[in-house]
Amino acid sequence: MTEAADLIRPHLDGAPDDWRGVYGALQLHAAVTCARDGRDGEAWRYWDRGDQVAKSLPAAYVHPSTVFGRANVDFHAVSVATDLQRSQRALSLADDIDPDTMPSTERRARLWVEVARGHLQRGDRTAALHVMQLAHRIGAETVAYTPSARTVAADLWRNAPRALRGEAARLGEAVGVSTA
């Protein structure tokens, strides 16, 4: 990815906003990919590149297809931190995001899924369940069809505190996680 990015980067100065938006979105995808592989430094370098692109675009810019823009970059910082198992950082980053700035219902729901993952990593299943219920209310389809959301719902169904097992089972059923 670095070699391809190095070839493209010189052509971005003066390029249309949408070209830069696509390039920024690719940087964020590379950041998440590296984070999932546990490559901390590379993940944040790619995220930084996406952040720089977002800073070069108008403040309210949102790419029509990729929803790349300031809010999406901030959301991806939470995802990168969560994928790197840095739950405290992820939750701290999420605290600074206004969910209403998310450019779509899908991203708003996914933000809450990432927050739930952060709570789950810390062992706080009560908070994770509450936040997953919020994510589900915002975007039921997003939660049902996002693998990480399904994983959280399944974990909560299996391991929720006794007093919350009924709620966790209802969430699991709503998401399509087998509760039988």
Short mmCIF file of N, CA and C in Angstrom, two decimals:
data_model
loop_
_atom_site.label_atom_id
_atom_site.label_comp_id
_atom_site.label_asym_id
_atom_site.label_seq_id
_atom_site.Cartn_x
_atom_site.Cartn_y
_atom_site.Cartn_z
N MET A 1 0.82 -1.19 0.00
CA MET A 1 0.00 0.00 0.00
C MET A 1 0.86 1.25 0.00
N THR A 2 1.97 1.23 0.72
CA THR A 2 2.82 2.42 0.80
C THR A 2 3.34 2.82 -0.57
N GLU A 3 3.76 1.86 -1.38
CA GLU A 3 4.28 2.19 -2.70
C GLU A 3 3.22 2.83 -3.58
N ALA A 4 2.02 2.28 -3.56
CA ALA A 4 0.92 2.85 -4.34
C ALA A 4 0.58 4.25 -3.83
N ALA A 5 0.53 4.41 -2.52
CA ALA A 5 0.23 5.72 -1.95
C ALA A 5 1.30 6.74 -2.33
N ASP A 6 2.56 6.30 -2.36
CA ASP A 6 3.64 7.20 -2.75
C ASP A 6 3.50 7.64 -4.20
N LEU A 7 2.96 6.79 -5.05
CA LEU A 7 2.75 7.16 -6.45
C LEU A 7 1.59 8.14 -6.62
N ILE A 8 0.58 8.00 -5.80
CA ILE A 8 -0.62 8.83 -5.92
C ILE A 8 -0.45 10.18 -5.23
N ARG A 9 0.20 10.20 -4.09
CA ARG A 9 0.27 11.39 -3.24
C ARG A 9 0.68 12.66 -3.99
N PRO A 10 1.72 12.64 -4.87
CA PRO A 10 2.11 13.89 -5.54
C PRO A 10 1.03 14.48 -6.44
N HIS A 11 0.08 13.66 -6.84
CA HIS A 11 -0.98 14.13 -7.74
C HIS A 11 -2.19 14.67 -7.00
N LEU A 12 -2.16 14.64 -5.69
CA LEU A 12 -3.32 15.08 -4.91
C LEU A 12 -3.40 16.60 -4.76
N ASP A 13 -2.24 17.28 -4.78
CA ASP A 13 -2.27 18.74 -4.68
C ASP A 13 -3.02 19.29 -5.88
N GLY A 14 -4.07 20.00 -5.59
CA GLY A 14 -4.87 20.58 -6.66
C GLY A 14 -5.89 19.63 -7.26
N ALA A 15 -5.91 18.39 -6.77
CA ALA A 15 -6.89 17.41 -7.28
C ALA A 15 -8.27 17.77 -6.74
N PRO A 16 -9.32 17.33 -7.43
CA PRO A 16 -10.68 17.58 -6.91
C PRO A 16 -10.85 16.98 -5.52
N ASP A 17 -11.74 17.58 -4.74
CA ASP A 17 -12.00 17.11 -3.37
C ASP A 17 -12.36 15.63 -3.34
N ASP A 18 -13.16 15.18 -4.29
CA ASP A 18 -13.60 13.78 -4.27
C ASP A 18 -12.44 12.81 -4.50
N TRP A 19 -11.45 13.20 -5.29
CA TRP A 19 -10.28 12.34 -5.47
C TRP A 19 -9.53 12.22 -4.14
N ARG A 20 -9.36 13.36 -3.48
CA ARG A 20 -8.67 13.34 -2.20
C ARG A 20 -9.49 12.57 -1.16
N GLY A 21 -10.81 12.66 -1.26
CA GLY A 21 -11.68 11.92 -0.34
C GLY A 21 -11.51 10.41 -0.50
N VAL A 22 -11.41 9.95 -1.73
CA VAL A 22 -11.19 8.52 -1.98
C VAL A 22 -9.83 8.11 -1.43
N TYR A 23 -8.82 8.92 -1.68
CA TYR A 23 -7.48 8.62 -1.18
C TYR A 23 -7.50 8.56 0.36
N GLY A 24 -8.17 9.52 0.99
CA GLY A 24 -8.27 9.52 2.45
C GLY A 24 -8.97 8.28 2.97
N ALA A 25 -10.06 7.88 2.29
CA ALA A 25 -10.79 6.68 2.70
C ALA A 25 -9.90 5.44 2.60
N LEU A 26 -9.08 5.37 1.56
CA LEU A 26 -8.16 4.23 1.41
C LEU A 26 -7.15 4.20 2.55
N GLN A 27 -6.70 5.37 2.99
CA GLN A 27 -5.76 5.43 4.10
C GLN A 27 -6.41 4.88 5.37
N LEU A 28 -7.67 5.23 5.59
CA LEU A 28 -8.38 4.74 6.78
C LEU A 28 -8.58 3.23 6.73
N HIS A 29 -8.89 2.71 5.55
CA HIS A 29 -9.04 1.25 5.42
C HIS A 29 -7.71 0.56 5.69
N ALA A 30 -6.62 1.14 5.20
CA ALA A 30 -5.30 0.56 5.47
C ALA A 30 -5.00 0.62 6.96
N ALA A 31 -5.39 1.70 7.62
CA ALA A 31 -5.16 1.83 9.07
C ALA A 31 -5.88 0.73 9.83
N VAL A 32 -7.12 0.48 9.50
CA VAL A 32 -7.89 -0.57 10.19
C VAL A 32 -7.30 -1.95 9.89
N THR A 33 -6.90 -2.17 8.64
CA THR A 33 -6.29 -3.45 8.28
C THR A 33 -5.03 -3.70 9.10
N CYS A 34 -4.18 -2.70 9.20
CA CYS A 34 -2.95 -2.84 9.99
C CYS A 34 -3.28 -3.04 11.47
N ALA A 35 -4.26 -2.32 11.97
CA ALA A 35 -4.64 -2.46 13.38
C ALA A 35 -5.12 -3.87 13.66
N ARG A 36 -5.91 -4.43 12.77
CA ARG A 36 -6.40 -5.80 12.97
C ARG A 36 -5.27 -6.81 12.96
N ASP A 37 -4.17 -6.46 12.28
CA ASP A 37 -2.99 -7.33 12.28
C ASP A 37 -2.06 -7.03 13.45
N GLY A 38 -2.44 -6.04 14.28
CA GLY A 38 -1.62 -5.71 15.44
C GLY A 38 -0.41 -4.84 15.12
N ARG A 39 -0.40 -4.22 13.95
CA ARG A 39 0.73 -3.38 13.53
C ARG A 39 0.45 -1.93 13.93
N ASP A 40 0.73 -1.64 15.17
CA ASP A 40 0.39 -0.37 15.81
C ASP A 40 0.93 0.84 15.03
N GLY A 41 2.22 0.90 14.83
CA GLY A 41 2.84 2.05 14.17
C GLY A 41 2.30 2.29 12.77
N GLU A 42 2.19 1.23 11.99
CA GLU A 42 1.66 1.36 10.63
C GLU A 42 0.21 1.82 10.64
N ALA A 43 -0.57 1.27 11.56
CA ALA A 43 -1.98 1.64 11.63
C ALA A 43 -2.12 3.14 11.87
N TRP A 44 -1.38 3.67 12.83
CA TRP A 44 -1.50 5.10 13.13
C TRP A 44 -0.89 5.97 12.03
N ARG A 45 0.13 5.47 11.33
CA ARG A 45 0.67 6.24 10.20
C ARG A 45 -0.38 6.40 9.10
N TYR A 46 -1.06 5.30 8.78
CA TYR A 46 -2.12 5.40 7.77
C TYR A 46 -3.26 6.30 8.26
N TRP A 47 -3.62 6.16 9.53
CA TRP A 47 -4.67 7.02 10.06
C TRP A 47 -4.25 8.49 9.96
N ASP A 48 -2.99 8.79 10.30
CA ASP A 48 -2.48 10.16 10.21
C ASP A 48 -2.59 10.70 8.78
N ARG A 49 -2.31 9.86 7.80
CA ARG A 49 -2.44 10.30 6.40
C ARG A 49 -3.89 10.64 6.07
N GLY A 50 -4.81 9.80 6.53
CA GLY A 50 -6.22 10.10 6.32
C GLY A 50 -6.62 11.38 7.03
N ASP A 51 -6.10 11.57 8.23
CA ASP A 51 -6.39 12.78 9.00
C ASP A 51 -5.88 14.01 8.26
N GLN A 52 -4.70 13.93 7.68
CA GLN A 52 -4.15 15.06 6.94
C GLN A 52 -5.02 15.40 5.72
N VAL A 53 -5.51 14.37 5.06
CA VAL A 53 -6.41 14.62 3.92
C VAL A 53 -7.67 15.33 4.40
N ALA A 54 -8.26 14.85 5.49
CA ALA A 54 -9.48 15.47 6.01
C ALA A 54 -9.23 16.94 6.36
N LYS A 55 -8.07 17.23 6.91
CA LYS A 55 -7.74 18.62 7.26
C LYS A 55 -7.58 19.49 6.02
N SER A 56 -7.25 18.88 4.89
CA SER A 56 -7.06 19.65 3.66
C SER A 56 -8.38 19.93 2.92
N LEU A 57 -9.44 19.29 3.37
CA LEU A 57 -10.75 19.44 2.73
C LEU A 57 -11.61 20.43 3.51
N PRO A 58 -12.64 20.96 2.89
CA PRO A 58 -13.56 21.84 3.64
C PRO A 58 -14.10 21.13 4.87
N ALA A 59 -14.33 21.87 5.94
CA ALA A 59 -14.73 21.29 7.23
C ALA A 59 -15.98 20.42 7.13
N ALA A 60 -16.92 20.78 6.30
CA ALA A 60 -18.18 20.03 6.19
C ALA A 60 -18.14 18.97 5.09
N TYR A 61 -16.98 18.75 4.49
CA TYR A 61 -16.89 17.80 3.37
C TYR A 61 -17.22 16.38 3.81
N VAL A 62 -18.02 15.70 3.01
CA VAL A 62 -18.30 14.26 3.16
C VAL A 62 -18.32 13.67 1.76
N HIS A 63 -17.45 12.70 1.51
CA HIS A 63 -17.42 12.06 0.19
C HIS A 63 -18.74 11.34 -0.04
N PRO A 64 -19.33 11.49 -1.23
CA PRO A 64 -20.67 10.93 -1.46
C PRO A 64 -20.74 9.40 -1.38
N SER A 65 -19.67 8.71 -1.69
CA SER A 65 -19.72 7.24 -1.67
C SER A 65 -19.07 6.64 -0.44
N THR A 66 -17.95 7.19 -0.02
CA THR A 66 -17.19 6.58 1.08
C THR A 66 -17.51 7.21 2.44
N VAL A 67 -18.25 8.30 2.46
CA VAL A 67 -18.54 9.14 3.62
C VAL A 67 -17.26 9.61 4.34
N PHE A 68 -16.15 9.65 3.59
CA PHE A 68 -14.92 10.17 4.15
C PHE A 68 -15.10 11.64 4.47
N GLY A 69 -14.66 12.02 5.64
CA GLY A 69 -14.69 13.40 6.10
C GLY A 69 -14.21 13.42 7.54
N ARG A 70 -14.27 14.58 8.16
CA ARG A 70 -13.73 14.74 9.51
C ARG A 70 -14.33 13.74 10.50
N ALA A 71 -15.65 13.61 10.51
CA ALA A 71 -16.28 12.71 11.48
C ALA A 71 -15.88 11.26 11.23
N ASN A 72 -15.74 10.88 9.97
CA ASN A 72 -15.36 9.51 9.64
C ASN A 72 -13.92 9.22 10.06
N VAL A 73 -13.06 10.20 9.94
CA VAL A 73 -11.67 10.04 10.39
C VAL A 73 -11.66 9.84 11.91
N ASP A 74 -12.44 10.64 12.62
CA ASP A 74 -12.50 10.49 14.08
C ASP A 74 -13.05 9.12 14.48
N PHE A 75 -14.09 8.67 13.78
CA PHE A 75 -14.64 7.33 14.03
C PHE A 75 -13.57 6.26 13.83
N HIS A 76 -12.79 6.39 12.75
CA HIS A 76 -11.77 5.39 12.47
C HIS A 76 -10.66 5.37 13.52
N ALA A 77 -10.40 6.50 14.18
CA ALA A 77 -9.42 6.49 15.26
C ALA A 77 -9.90 5.57 16.38
N VAL A 78 -11.19 5.60 16.67
CA VAL A 78 -11.76 4.71 17.68
C VAL A 78 -11.62 3.26 17.23
N SER A 79 -11.90 2.99 15.97
CA SER A 79 -11.78 1.63 15.44
C SER A 79 -10.35 1.13 15.51
N VAL A 80 -9.40 1.97 15.11
CA VAL A 80 -7.99 1.57 15.15
C VAL A 80 -7.59 1.25 16.59
N ALA A 81 -7.92 2.12 17.52
CA ALA A 81 -7.56 1.87 18.92
C ALA A 81 -8.20 0.58 19.44
N THR A 82 -9.46 0.35 19.08
CA THR A 82 -10.15 -0.86 19.53
C THR A 82 -9.49 -2.10 18.93
N ASP A 83 -9.22 -2.05 17.63
CA ASP A 83 -8.59 -3.21 16.98
C ASP A 83 -7.19 -3.49 17.53
N LEU A 84 -6.54 -2.46 18.03
CA LEU A 84 -5.21 -2.63 18.64
C LEU A 84 -5.30 -3.03 20.11
N GLN A 85 -6.53 -3.28 20.59
CA GLN A 85 -6.76 -3.69 21.98
C GLN A 85 -6.37 -2.59 22.96
N ARG A 86 -6.53 -1.33 22.55
CA ARG A 86 -6.25 -0.17 23.40
C ARG A 86 -7.59 0.43 23.84
N SER A 87 -8.31 -0.31 24.66
CA SER A 87 -9.68 0.06 25.00
C SER A 87 -9.77 1.42 25.68
N GLN A 88 -8.86 1.73 26.58
CA GLN A 88 -8.93 3.03 27.26
C GLN A 88 -8.79 4.16 26.26
N ARG A 89 -7.86 4.02 25.33
CA ARG A 89 -7.68 5.06 24.31
C ARG A 89 -8.91 5.15 23.42
N ALA A 90 -9.45 4.01 23.02
CA ALA A 90 -10.64 3.99 22.17
C ALA A 90 -11.79 4.72 22.85
N LEU A 91 -12.02 4.40 24.11
CA LEU A 91 -13.13 5.02 24.84
C LEU A 91 -12.89 6.52 25.04
N SER A 92 -11.66 6.89 25.29
CA SER A 92 -11.32 8.30 25.43
C SER A 92 -11.55 9.06 24.11
N LEU A 93 -11.13 8.46 23.01
CA LEU A 93 -11.35 9.07 21.70
C LEU A 93 -12.85 9.20 21.41
N ALA A 94 -13.60 8.17 21.75
CA ALA A 94 -15.05 8.18 21.51
C ALA A 94 -15.73 9.27 22.35
N ASP A 95 -15.21 9.52 23.54
CA ASP A 95 -15.79 10.55 24.40
C ASP A 95 -15.75 11.93 23.74
N ASP A 96 -14.81 12.13 22.83
CA ASP A 96 -14.65 13.44 22.19
C ASP A 96 -15.46 13.57 20.89
N ILE A 97 -16.20 12.54 20.52
CA ILE A 97 -16.97 12.56 19.28
C ILE A 97 -18.43 12.87 19.57
N ASP A 98 -18.97 13.79 18.81
CA ASP A 98 -20.40 14.06 18.86
C ASP A 98 -21.06 13.11 17.86
N PRO A 99 -21.82 12.12 18.32
CA PRO A 99 -22.42 11.15 17.39
C PRO A 99 -23.30 11.79 16.33
N ASP A 100 -23.85 12.95 16.62
CA ASP A 100 -24.70 13.62 15.64
C ASP A 100 -23.92 14.14 14.45
N THR A 101 -22.59 14.19 14.55
CA THR A 101 -21.78 14.61 13.40
C THR A 101 -21.49 13.45 12.45
N MET A 102 -21.81 12.24 12.86
CA MET A 102 -21.58 11.10 11.98
C MET A 102 -22.42 11.28 10.72
N PRO A 103 -21.82 11.02 9.55
CA PRO A 103 -22.50 11.34 8.29
C PRO A 103 -23.61 10.37 7.89
N SER A 104 -23.82 9.32 8.65
CA SER A 104 -24.87 8.37 8.29
C SER A 104 -25.31 7.61 9.54
N THR A 105 -26.49 7.03 9.44
CA THR A 105 -26.99 6.18 10.52
C THR A 105 -26.07 5.00 10.73
N GLU A 106 -25.57 4.44 9.63
CA GLU A 106 -24.66 3.28 9.71
C GLU A 106 -23.42 3.63 10.52
N ARG A 107 -22.81 4.78 10.25
CA ARG A 107 -21.59 5.16 10.98
C ARG A 107 -21.91 5.48 12.44
N ARG A 108 -23.05 6.07 12.70
CA ARG A 108 -23.44 6.37 14.08
C ARG A 108 -23.58 5.06 14.86
N ALA A 109 -24.24 4.07 14.26
CA ALA A 109 -24.40 2.77 14.92
C ALA A 109 -23.04 2.09 15.10
N ARG A 110 -22.19 2.17 14.08
CA ARG A 110 -20.87 1.53 14.19
C ARG A 110 -20.00 2.19 15.24
N LEU A 111 -20.15 3.51 15.41
CA LEU A 111 -19.41 4.18 16.48
C LEU A 111 -19.76 3.53 17.82
N TRP A 112 -21.06 3.30 18.06
CA TRP A 112 -21.47 2.70 19.33
C TRP A 112 -21.03 1.25 19.44
N VAL A 113 -20.96 0.54 18.32
CA VAL A 113 -20.43 -0.83 18.34
C VAL A 113 -18.97 -0.81 18.79
N GLU A 114 -18.19 0.15 18.27
CA GLU A 114 -16.78 0.25 18.67
C GLU A 114 -16.66 0.58 20.16
N VAL A 115 -17.55 1.44 20.64
CA VAL A 115 -17.54 1.77 22.08
C VAL A 115 -17.88 0.52 22.89
N ALA A 116 -18.85 -0.25 22.42
CA ALA A 116 -19.20 -1.51 23.11
C ALA A 116 -18.02 -2.47 23.11
N ARG A 117 -17.32 -2.55 21.98
CA ARG A 117 -16.12 -3.41 21.93
C ARG A 117 -15.09 -2.96 22.95
N GLY A 118 -14.90 -1.65 23.08
CA GLY A 118 -13.95 -1.12 24.06
C GLY A 118 -14.34 -1.51 25.48
N HIS A 119 -15.63 -1.38 25.79
CA HIS A 119 -16.09 -1.78 27.13
C HIS A 119 -15.91 -3.28 27.35
N LEU A 120 -16.18 -4.06 26.31
CA LEU A 120 -16.02 -5.51 26.42
C LEU A 120 -14.56 -5.87 26.65
N GLN A 121 -13.65 -5.19 25.97
CA GLN A 121 -12.22 -5.45 26.17
C GLN A 121 -11.80 -5.17 27.61
N ARG A 122 -12.45 -4.22 28.25
CA ARG A 122 -12.15 -3.90 29.64
C ARG A 122 -12.87 -4.81 30.61
N GLY A 123 -13.74 -5.68 30.09
CA GLY A 123 -14.48 -6.60 30.94
C GLY A 123 -15.76 -6.02 31.51
N ASP A 124 -16.19 -4.88 31.00
CA ASP A 124 -17.40 -4.23 31.50
C ASP A 124 -18.58 -4.60 30.58
N ARG A 125 -19.15 -5.77 30.84
CA ARG A 125 -20.25 -6.27 30.01
C ARG A 125 -21.54 -5.48 30.20
N THR A 126 -21.73 -4.93 31.37
CA THR A 126 -22.93 -4.11 31.60
C THR A 126 -22.92 -2.90 30.69
N ALA A 127 -21.80 -2.18 30.65
CA ALA A 127 -21.69 -1.01 29.76
C ALA A 127 -21.77 -1.44 28.30
N ALA A 128 -21.11 -2.55 27.96
CA ALA A 128 -21.13 -3.04 26.57
C ALA A 128 -22.55 -3.35 26.13
N LEU A 129 -23.34 -3.99 26.99
CA LEU A 129 -24.72 -4.31 26.65
C LEU A 129 -25.53 -3.04 26.44
N HIS A 130 -25.40 -2.09 27.34
CA HIS A 130 -26.14 -0.84 27.22
C HIS A 130 -25.82 -0.14 25.89
N VAL A 131 -24.54 -0.08 25.57
CA VAL A 131 -24.12 0.61 24.35
C VAL A 131 -24.54 -0.17 23.10
N MET A 132 -24.49 -1.48 23.16
CA MET A 132 -24.95 -2.29 22.01
C MET A 132 -26.46 -2.11 21.79
N GLN A 133 -27.21 -2.00 22.87
CA GLN A 133 -28.65 -1.75 22.72
C GLN A 133 -28.87 -0.40 22.04
N LEU A 134 -28.07 0.58 22.39
CA LEU A 134 -28.15 1.89 21.74
C LEU A 134 -27.79 1.77 20.26
N ALA A 135 -26.72 1.06 19.95
CA ALA A 135 -26.33 0.86 18.55
C ALA A 135 -27.45 0.19 17.77
N HIS A 136 -28.09 -0.79 18.38
CA HIS A 136 -29.17 -1.52 17.71
C HIS A 136 -30.37 -0.62 17.47
N ARG A 137 -30.69 0.23 18.43
CA ARG A 137 -31.81 1.17 18.24
C ARG A 137 -31.52 2.15 17.10
N ILE A 138 -30.27 2.55 16.97
CA ILE A 138 -29.88 3.51 15.93
C ILE A 138 -29.86 2.83 14.56
N GLY A 139 -29.28 1.63 14.48
CA GLY A 139 -29.12 0.96 13.19
C GLY A 139 -29.19 -0.55 13.34
N ALA A 140 -30.39 -1.08 13.42
CA ALA A 140 -30.57 -2.53 13.60
C ALA A 140 -29.88 -3.33 12.51
N GLU A 141 -30.00 -2.89 11.26
CA GLU A 141 -29.35 -3.63 10.16
C GLU A 141 -27.84 -3.58 10.27
N THR A 142 -27.31 -2.42 10.65
CA THR A 142 -25.87 -2.30 10.82
C THR A 142 -25.37 -3.30 11.84
N VAL A 143 -26.05 -3.38 12.96
CA VAL A 143 -25.63 -4.30 14.03
C VAL A 143 -25.79 -5.74 13.57
N ALA A 144 -26.87 -6.05 12.87
CA ALA A 144 -27.11 -7.43 12.43
C ALA A 144 -26.11 -7.90 11.38
N TYR A 145 -25.58 -6.97 10.58
CA TYR A 145 -24.73 -7.38 9.46
C TYR A 145 -23.27 -6.95 9.59
N THR A 146 -22.87 -6.47 10.75
CA THR A 146 -21.47 -6.12 10.99
C THR A 146 -20.86 -7.22 11.85
N PRO A 147 -19.84 -7.91 11.32
CA PRO A 147 -19.26 -9.03 12.08
C PRO A 147 -18.83 -8.68 13.50
N SER A 148 -18.20 -7.54 13.69
CA SER A 148 -17.75 -7.20 15.04
C SER A 148 -18.94 -6.98 15.98
N ALA A 149 -20.04 -6.44 15.47
CA ALA A 149 -21.23 -6.24 16.29
C ALA A 149 -21.84 -7.59 16.67
N ARG A 150 -21.89 -8.50 15.73
CA ARG A 150 -22.42 -9.84 16.00
C ARG A 150 -21.55 -10.56 17.04
N THR A 151 -20.25 -10.36 16.94
CA THR A 151 -19.33 -10.97 17.90
C THR A 151 -19.59 -10.44 19.31
N VAL A 152 -19.79 -9.13 19.42
CA VAL A 152 -20.09 -8.54 20.73
C VAL A 152 -21.42 -9.09 21.26
N ALA A 153 -22.44 -9.11 20.39
CA ALA A 153 -23.76 -9.61 20.82
C ALA A 153 -23.66 -11.06 21.29
N ALA A 154 -22.88 -11.87 20.57
CA ALA A 154 -22.73 -13.28 20.96
C ALA A 154 -22.00 -13.39 22.29
N ASP A 155 -20.95 -12.61 22.48
CA ASP A 155 -20.23 -12.64 23.75
C ASP A 155 -21.15 -12.23 24.90
N LEU A 156 -21.93 -11.19 24.67
CA LEU A 156 -22.84 -10.74 25.73
C LEU A 156 -23.89 -11.80 26.04
N TRP A 157 -24.38 -12.46 25.01
CA TRP A 157 -25.38 -13.52 25.21
C TRP A 157 -24.79 -14.64 26.07
N ARG A 158 -23.53 -14.99 25.81
CA ARG A 158 -22.89 -16.08 26.56
C ARG A 158 -22.41 -15.67 27.95
N ASN A 159 -22.00 -14.41 28.11
CA ASN A 159 -21.26 -14.03 29.31
C ASN A 159 -21.82 -12.84 30.08
N ALA A 160 -23.01 -12.40 29.76
CA ALA A 160 -23.57 -11.24 30.48
C ALA A 160 -23.76 -11.58 31.95
N PRO A 161 -23.70 -10.56 32.81
CA PRO A 161 -24.00 -10.80 34.23
C PRO A 161 -25.39 -11.41 34.35
N ARG A 162 -25.56 -12.27 35.32
CA ARG A 162 -26.82 -13.00 35.50
C ARG A 162 -28.04 -12.07 35.41
N ALA A 163 -27.99 -10.92 36.06
CA ALA A 163 -29.13 -10.01 36.09
C ALA A 163 -29.47 -9.43 34.71
N LEU A 164 -28.52 -9.50 33.77
CA LEU A 164 -28.73 -8.92 32.45
C LEU A 164 -28.86 -9.96 31.34
N ARG A 165 -28.89 -11.23 31.70
CA ARG A 165 -28.93 -12.28 30.68
C ARG A 165 -30.17 -12.20 29.81
N GLY A 166 -31.30 -11.83 30.39
CA GLY A 166 -32.52 -11.70 29.59
C GLY A 166 -32.38 -10.61 28.54
N GLU A 167 -31.83 -9.46 28.94
CA GLU A 167 -31.61 -8.37 27.97
C GLU A 167 -30.60 -8.78 26.91
N ALA A 168 -29.54 -9.46 27.33
CA ALA A 168 -28.53 -9.91 26.38
C ALA A 168 -29.11 -10.92 25.40
N ALA A 169 -29.98 -11.80 25.88
CA ALA A 169 -30.63 -12.78 25.00
C ALA A 169 -31.55 -12.08 24.00
N ARG A 170 -32.28 -11.07 24.46
CA ARG A 170 -33.16 -10.32 23.54
C ARG A 170 -32.34 -9.61 22.47
N LEU A 171 -31.22 -9.03 22.86
CA LEU A 171 -30.34 -8.39 21.88
C LEU A 171 -29.82 -9.43 20.90
N GLY A 172 -29.33 -10.54 21.41
CA GLY A 172 -28.82 -11.61 20.55
C GLY A 172 -29.87 -12.08 19.56
N GLU A 173 -31.09 -12.27 20.03
CA GLU A 173 -32.18 -12.70 19.14
C GLU A 173 -32.46 -11.64 18.08
N ALA A 174 -32.50 -10.37 18.48
CA ALA A 174 -32.77 -9.28 17.53
C ALA A 174 -31.68 -9.16 16.48
N VAL A 175 -30.44 -9.47 16.87
CA VAL A 175 -29.31 -9.39 15.95
C VAL A 175 -29.19 -10.64 15.09
N GLY A 176 -29.83 -11.71 15.52
CA GLY A 176 -29.75 -12.95 14.76
C GLY A 176 -28.69 -13.90 15.24
N VAL A 177 -28.19 -13.65 16.45
CA VAL A 177 -27.22 -14.55 17.08
C VAL A 177 -28.02 -15.66 17.74
N SER A 178 -27.67 -16.89 17.47
CA SER A 178 -28.41 -18.02 18.00
C SER A 178 -28.40 -17.98 19.52
N THR A 179 -29.60 -17.99 20.09
CA THR A 179 -29.72 -18.02 21.55
C THR A 179 -30.39 -19.28 22.03
N ALA A 180 -30.45 -20.27 21.16
CA ALA A 180 -31.11 -21.53 21.52
C ALA A 180 -30.14 -22.49 22.18
#
